[in-house]
Coordinates of C-alpha atoms and ligand atoms in Angstrom, one line a residue:
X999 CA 7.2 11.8 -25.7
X1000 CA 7.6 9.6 -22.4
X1001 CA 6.9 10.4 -19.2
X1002 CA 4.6 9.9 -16.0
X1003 CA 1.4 10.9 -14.8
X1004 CA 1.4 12.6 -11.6
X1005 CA -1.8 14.4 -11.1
X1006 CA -5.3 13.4 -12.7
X1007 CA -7.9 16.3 -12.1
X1008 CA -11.2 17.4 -13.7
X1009 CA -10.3 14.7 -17.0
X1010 CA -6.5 16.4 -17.1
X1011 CA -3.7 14.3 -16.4
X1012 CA -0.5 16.1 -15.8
X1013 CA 2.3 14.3 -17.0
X1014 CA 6.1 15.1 -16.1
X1015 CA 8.3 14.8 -18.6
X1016 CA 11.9 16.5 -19.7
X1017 CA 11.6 17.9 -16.4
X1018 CA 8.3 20.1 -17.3
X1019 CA 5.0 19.5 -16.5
X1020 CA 2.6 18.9 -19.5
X1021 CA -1.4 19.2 -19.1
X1022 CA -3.1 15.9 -21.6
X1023 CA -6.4 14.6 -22.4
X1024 CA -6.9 11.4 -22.5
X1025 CA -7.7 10.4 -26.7
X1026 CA -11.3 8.8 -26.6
X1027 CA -9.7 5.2 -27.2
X1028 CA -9.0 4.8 -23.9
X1029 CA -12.7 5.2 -22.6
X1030 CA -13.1 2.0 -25.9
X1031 CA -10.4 0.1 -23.9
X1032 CA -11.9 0.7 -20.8
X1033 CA -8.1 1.9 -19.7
X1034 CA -8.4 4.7 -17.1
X1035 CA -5.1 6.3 -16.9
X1036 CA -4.0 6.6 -13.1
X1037 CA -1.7 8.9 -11.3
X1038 CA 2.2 6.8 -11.6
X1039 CA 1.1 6.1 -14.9
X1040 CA 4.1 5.9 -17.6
X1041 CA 2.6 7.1 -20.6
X1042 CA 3.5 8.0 -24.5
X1043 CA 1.9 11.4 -25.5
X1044 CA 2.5 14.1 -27.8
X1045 CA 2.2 17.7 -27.2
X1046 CA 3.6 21.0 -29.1
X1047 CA 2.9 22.9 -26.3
X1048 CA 2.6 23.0 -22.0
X1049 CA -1.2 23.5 -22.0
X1050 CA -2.7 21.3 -25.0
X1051 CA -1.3 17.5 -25.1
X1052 CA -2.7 14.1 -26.1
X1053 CA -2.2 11.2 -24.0
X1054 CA -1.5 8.4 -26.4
X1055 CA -0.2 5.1 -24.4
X1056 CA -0.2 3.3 -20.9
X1057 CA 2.6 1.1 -20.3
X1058 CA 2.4 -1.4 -18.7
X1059 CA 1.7 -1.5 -15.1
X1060 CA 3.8 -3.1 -12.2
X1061 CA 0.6 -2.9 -9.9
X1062 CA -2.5 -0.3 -9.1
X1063 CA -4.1 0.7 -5.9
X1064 CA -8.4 1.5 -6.0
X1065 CA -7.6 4.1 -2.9
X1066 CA -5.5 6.0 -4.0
X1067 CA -6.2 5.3 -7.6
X1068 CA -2.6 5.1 -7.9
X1069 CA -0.1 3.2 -10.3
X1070 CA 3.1 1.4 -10.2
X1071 CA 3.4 1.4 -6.3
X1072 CA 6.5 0.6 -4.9
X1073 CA 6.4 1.6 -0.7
X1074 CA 2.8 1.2 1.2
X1075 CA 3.9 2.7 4.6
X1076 CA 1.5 1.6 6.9
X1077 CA 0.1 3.3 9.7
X1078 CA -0.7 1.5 12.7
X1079 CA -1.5 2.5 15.8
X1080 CA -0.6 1.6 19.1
X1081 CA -3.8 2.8 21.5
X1082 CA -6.8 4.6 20.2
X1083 CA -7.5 2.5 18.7
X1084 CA -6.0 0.0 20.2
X1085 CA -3.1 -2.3 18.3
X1086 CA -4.4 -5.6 16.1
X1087 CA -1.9 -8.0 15.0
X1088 CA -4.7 -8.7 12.6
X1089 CA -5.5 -5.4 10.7
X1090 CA -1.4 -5.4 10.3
X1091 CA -1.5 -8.8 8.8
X1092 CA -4.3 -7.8 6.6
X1093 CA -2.5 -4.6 5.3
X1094 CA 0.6 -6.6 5.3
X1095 CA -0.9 -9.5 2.9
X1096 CA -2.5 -6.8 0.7
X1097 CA 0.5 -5.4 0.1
X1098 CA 3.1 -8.5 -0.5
X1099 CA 0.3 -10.1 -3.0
X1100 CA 0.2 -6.5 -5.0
X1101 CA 4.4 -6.5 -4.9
X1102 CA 4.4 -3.4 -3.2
X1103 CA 6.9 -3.1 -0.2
X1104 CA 5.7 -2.9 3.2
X1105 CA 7.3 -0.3 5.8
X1106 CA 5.7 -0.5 9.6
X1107 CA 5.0 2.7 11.3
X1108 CA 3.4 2.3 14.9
X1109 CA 1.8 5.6 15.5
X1110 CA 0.6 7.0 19.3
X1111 CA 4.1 6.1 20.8
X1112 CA 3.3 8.8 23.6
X1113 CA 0.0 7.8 24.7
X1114 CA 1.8 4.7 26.2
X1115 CA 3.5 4.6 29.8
X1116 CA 6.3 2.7 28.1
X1117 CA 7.8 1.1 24.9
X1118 CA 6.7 -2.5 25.7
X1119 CA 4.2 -3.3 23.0
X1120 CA 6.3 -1.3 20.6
X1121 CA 8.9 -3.3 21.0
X1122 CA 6.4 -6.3 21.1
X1123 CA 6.0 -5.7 17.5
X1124 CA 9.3 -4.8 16.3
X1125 CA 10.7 -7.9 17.5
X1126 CA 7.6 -10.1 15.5
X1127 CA 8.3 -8.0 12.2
X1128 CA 11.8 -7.2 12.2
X1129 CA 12.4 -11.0 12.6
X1130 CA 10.2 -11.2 9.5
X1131 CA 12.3 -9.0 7.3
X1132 CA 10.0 -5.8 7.9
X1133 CA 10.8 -2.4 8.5
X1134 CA 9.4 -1.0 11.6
X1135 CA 9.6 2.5 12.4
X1136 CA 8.5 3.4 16.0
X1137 CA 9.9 6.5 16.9
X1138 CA 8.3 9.6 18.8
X1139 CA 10.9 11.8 17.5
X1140 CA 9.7 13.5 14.1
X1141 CA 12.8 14.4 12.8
X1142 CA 14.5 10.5 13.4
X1143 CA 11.0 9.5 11.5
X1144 CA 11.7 11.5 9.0
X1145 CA 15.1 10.6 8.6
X1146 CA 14.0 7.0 8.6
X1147 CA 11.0 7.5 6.0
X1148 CA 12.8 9.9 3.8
X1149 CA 15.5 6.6 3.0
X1150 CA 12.8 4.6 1.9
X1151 CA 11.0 7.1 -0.3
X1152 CA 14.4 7.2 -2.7
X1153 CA 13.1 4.0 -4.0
X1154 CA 10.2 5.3 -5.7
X1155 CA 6.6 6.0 -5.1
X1156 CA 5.1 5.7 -1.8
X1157 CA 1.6 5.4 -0.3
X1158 CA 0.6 5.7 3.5
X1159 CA -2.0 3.5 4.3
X1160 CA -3.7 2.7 7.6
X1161 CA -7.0 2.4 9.6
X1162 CA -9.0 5.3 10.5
X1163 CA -7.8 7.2 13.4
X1164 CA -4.5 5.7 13.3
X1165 CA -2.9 9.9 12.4
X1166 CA -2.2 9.2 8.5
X1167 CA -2.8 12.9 7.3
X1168 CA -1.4 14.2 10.6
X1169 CA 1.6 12.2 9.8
X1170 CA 1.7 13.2 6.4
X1171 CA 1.7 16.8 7.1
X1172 CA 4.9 16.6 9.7
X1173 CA 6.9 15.0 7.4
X1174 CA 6.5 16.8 4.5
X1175 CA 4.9 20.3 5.7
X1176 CA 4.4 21.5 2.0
X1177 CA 1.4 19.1 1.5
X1178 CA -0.2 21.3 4.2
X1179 CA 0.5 23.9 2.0
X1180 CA -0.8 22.7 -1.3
X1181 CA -4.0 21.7 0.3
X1182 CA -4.2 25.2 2.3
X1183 CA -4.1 26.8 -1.7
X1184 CA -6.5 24.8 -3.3
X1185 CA -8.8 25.5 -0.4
X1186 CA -8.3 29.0 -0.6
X1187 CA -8.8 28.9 -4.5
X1188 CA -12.2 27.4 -4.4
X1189 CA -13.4 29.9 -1.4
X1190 CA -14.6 28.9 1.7
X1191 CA -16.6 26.3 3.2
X1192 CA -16.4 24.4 -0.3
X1193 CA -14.9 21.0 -0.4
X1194 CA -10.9 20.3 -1.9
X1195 CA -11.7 18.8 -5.5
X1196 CA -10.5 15.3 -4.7
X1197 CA -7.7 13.9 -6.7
X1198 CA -4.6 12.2 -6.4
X1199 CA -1.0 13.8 -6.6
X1200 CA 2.8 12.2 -6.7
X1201 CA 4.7 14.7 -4.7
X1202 CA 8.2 14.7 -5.2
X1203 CA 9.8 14.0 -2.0
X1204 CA 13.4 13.1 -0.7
X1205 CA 14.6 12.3 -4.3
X1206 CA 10.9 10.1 -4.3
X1207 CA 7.3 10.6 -5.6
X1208 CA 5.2 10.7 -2.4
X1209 CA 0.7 10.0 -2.8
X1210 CA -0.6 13.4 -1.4
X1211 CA -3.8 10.9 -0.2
X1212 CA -3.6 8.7 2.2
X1213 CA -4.9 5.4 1.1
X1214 CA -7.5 2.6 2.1
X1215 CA -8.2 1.8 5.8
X1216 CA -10.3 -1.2 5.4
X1217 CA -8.9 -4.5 3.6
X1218 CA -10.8 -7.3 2.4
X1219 CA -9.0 -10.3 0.5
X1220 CA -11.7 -10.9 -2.6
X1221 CA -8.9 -10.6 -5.2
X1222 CA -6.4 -13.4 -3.3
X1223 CA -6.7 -16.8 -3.6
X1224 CA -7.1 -19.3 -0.9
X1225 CA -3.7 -21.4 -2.5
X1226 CA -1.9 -18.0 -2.8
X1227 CA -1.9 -16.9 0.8
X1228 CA 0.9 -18.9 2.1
X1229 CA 3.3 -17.1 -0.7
X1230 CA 2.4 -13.8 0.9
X1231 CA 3.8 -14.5 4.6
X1232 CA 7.5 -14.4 3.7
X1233 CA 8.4 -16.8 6.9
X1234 CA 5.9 -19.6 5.6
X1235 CA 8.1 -19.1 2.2
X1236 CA 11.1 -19.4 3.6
X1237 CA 10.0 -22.6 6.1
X1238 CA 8.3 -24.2 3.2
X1239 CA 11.4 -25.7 1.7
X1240 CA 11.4 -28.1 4.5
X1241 CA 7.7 -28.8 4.1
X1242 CA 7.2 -32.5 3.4
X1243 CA 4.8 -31.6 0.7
X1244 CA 6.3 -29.4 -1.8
X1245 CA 2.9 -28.0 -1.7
X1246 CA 2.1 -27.7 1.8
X1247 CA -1.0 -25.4 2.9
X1248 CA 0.8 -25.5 6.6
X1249 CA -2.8 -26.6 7.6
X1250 CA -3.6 -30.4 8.1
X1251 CA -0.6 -31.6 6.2
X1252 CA 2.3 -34.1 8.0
X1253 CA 5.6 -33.1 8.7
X1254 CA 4.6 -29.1 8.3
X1255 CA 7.8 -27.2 8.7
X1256 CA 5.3 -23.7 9.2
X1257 CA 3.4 -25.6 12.0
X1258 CA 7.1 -27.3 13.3
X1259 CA 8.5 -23.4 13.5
X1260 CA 5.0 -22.2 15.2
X1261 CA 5.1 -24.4 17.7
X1262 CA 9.1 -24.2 18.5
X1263 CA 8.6 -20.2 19.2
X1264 CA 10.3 -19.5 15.8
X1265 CA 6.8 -18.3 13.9
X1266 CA 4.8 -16.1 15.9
X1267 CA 1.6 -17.6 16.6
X1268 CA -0.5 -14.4 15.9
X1269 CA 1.2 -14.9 12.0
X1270 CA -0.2 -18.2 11.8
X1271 CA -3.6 -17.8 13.7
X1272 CA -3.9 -14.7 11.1
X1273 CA -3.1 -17.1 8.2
X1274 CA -5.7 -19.7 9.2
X1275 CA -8.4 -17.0 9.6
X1276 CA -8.0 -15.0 6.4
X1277 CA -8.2 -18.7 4.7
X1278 CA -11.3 -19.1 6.1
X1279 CA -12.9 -15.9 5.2
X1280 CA -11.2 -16.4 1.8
X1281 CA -13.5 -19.5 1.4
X1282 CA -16.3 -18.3 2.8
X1283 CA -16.2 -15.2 0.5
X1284 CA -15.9 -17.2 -2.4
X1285 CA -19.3 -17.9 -4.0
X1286 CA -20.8 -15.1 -3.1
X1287 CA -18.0 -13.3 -5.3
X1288 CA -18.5 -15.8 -8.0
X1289 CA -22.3 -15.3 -7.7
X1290 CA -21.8 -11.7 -8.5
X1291 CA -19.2 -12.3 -11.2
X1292 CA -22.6 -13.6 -13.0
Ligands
ZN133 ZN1 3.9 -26.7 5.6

């Protein structure tokens, strides 16, 4: 049978398929393949029963996520806040990056709205991204956010990501208040004062599959390239055609389109001092990750 993991707990992995959910193991050739199945998973297994099923097959994956261990991502809502702590152009870029180099697309959602004496830097930001292509969602309204969110989750599976502090979870639980509940059951279940067993679970939400668990808050770029960094800022992309050098690093090149639209006001200049710093730190990384590859 096909269908799709959307809970992994205590070495089950739940799979929905034929609209019933089926409890697996994993057969002991995965653990020889060194294949862990993830949550989002579409798998081949076979079962004669709810309770007692073999997962056989992985297909392949369209991308995976370490936190959330989650596969086959399509939305990575990311939470940003506004004050407290304060807004960085640069944490969005990095989030932004992570995302467009894993395919996964990126929605914009400035938290802490209120805690601002007006909408200035809000719309700061909407104005950089939206001119992008990027879906910004700054709203203090709960039900237009939801509204907003609950479009994009038709797509497929969603992840919230963001830094720490930025209101994930909080968020998380106003939009869709039956997490609260599921985590309220499995506390209750396990008694009190004991810790939730952590694992990761696709909700269905809004016609979508929603990650119960928030994911990472702190981005490094090991996996990315130097050379592939300019195909994950989707305004380089598009100015690149006009680049004298077919390819053009938008660094110390002649008659750099990038650089041209920088300076003319057209690329914001936070993009492109974000671009020149993460190439850095991409280079600087570099042996040390190779050292360890040893
Ligand atoms: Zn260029």
């Amino acid at each position: 049978m096909k269908g799709q993991i959307r809970k992994a707990l205590s070495g089950f992995y739940y799979i929905e398929a034929e609209g019933q959910t089926w409890q697996t193991r994993a057969r002991g050739n995965f653990r020889n393949r060194k294949i862990t199945p993830l949550v989002g998973d579409q798998v081949i297994f076979e079962s004669s029963n709810l309770t007692d099923g073999y997962l056989l097959e992985i297909q392949p994956r369209k991308n995976e996520l370490v936190r959330p261990p989650v596969a086959n991502v399509d939305i990575g809502v990311i939470v940003i806040s506004l004050i407290e702590p304060a807004f960085s152009y640069n944490l969005l870029d990095r989030f932004l990056v992570t995302l467009e180099d894993k395919e996964i697309e990126p929605v914009i959602y400035l938290s802490k709205l209120d805690l601002l004496p007006d909408n200035q830097l809000a719309e700061e930001i909407r104005t950089t991204y939206e001119q992008i292509g990027y879906t910004v969602i700054a709203t203090q309204d709960i039900d237009d956010a939801r509204r907003q969110l609950f479009r994009l989750f038709a797509e497929g599976v969603t992840v919230f990501m963001g830094q720490s502090g930025a209101g994930k979870s909080t968020l998380l639980n106003k939009l869709v208040p039956e997490l609260e509940l599921a985590t309220g059951e499995i506390s209750e279940s396990l008694g009190r004062g004991k810790h939730t067993t952590r694992h990761v679970e696709l909700l269905p939400v809004a016609g979508g599959l929603v990650a119960d668990t928030p994911g990472f808050s702190s981005i490094d770029f090991l996996e990315i390239e130097a050379g592939q960094l300019r195909h994950l800022f989707p305004e380089f992309v598009r100015a690149s055609v006009h680049c004298k050098f077919r390819e053009c690093m938008h660094l110390k090149e002649p008659e750099c389109e990038v650089k041209r639209q920088v300076a003319a006001g057209e690329i914001a200049e936070s993009r492109y001092a974000d671009y020149q710093q993460f190439i850095e730190e991409i280079e600087k990384r570099r042996p040390v990750y190779r050292k360890k590859n040893k």
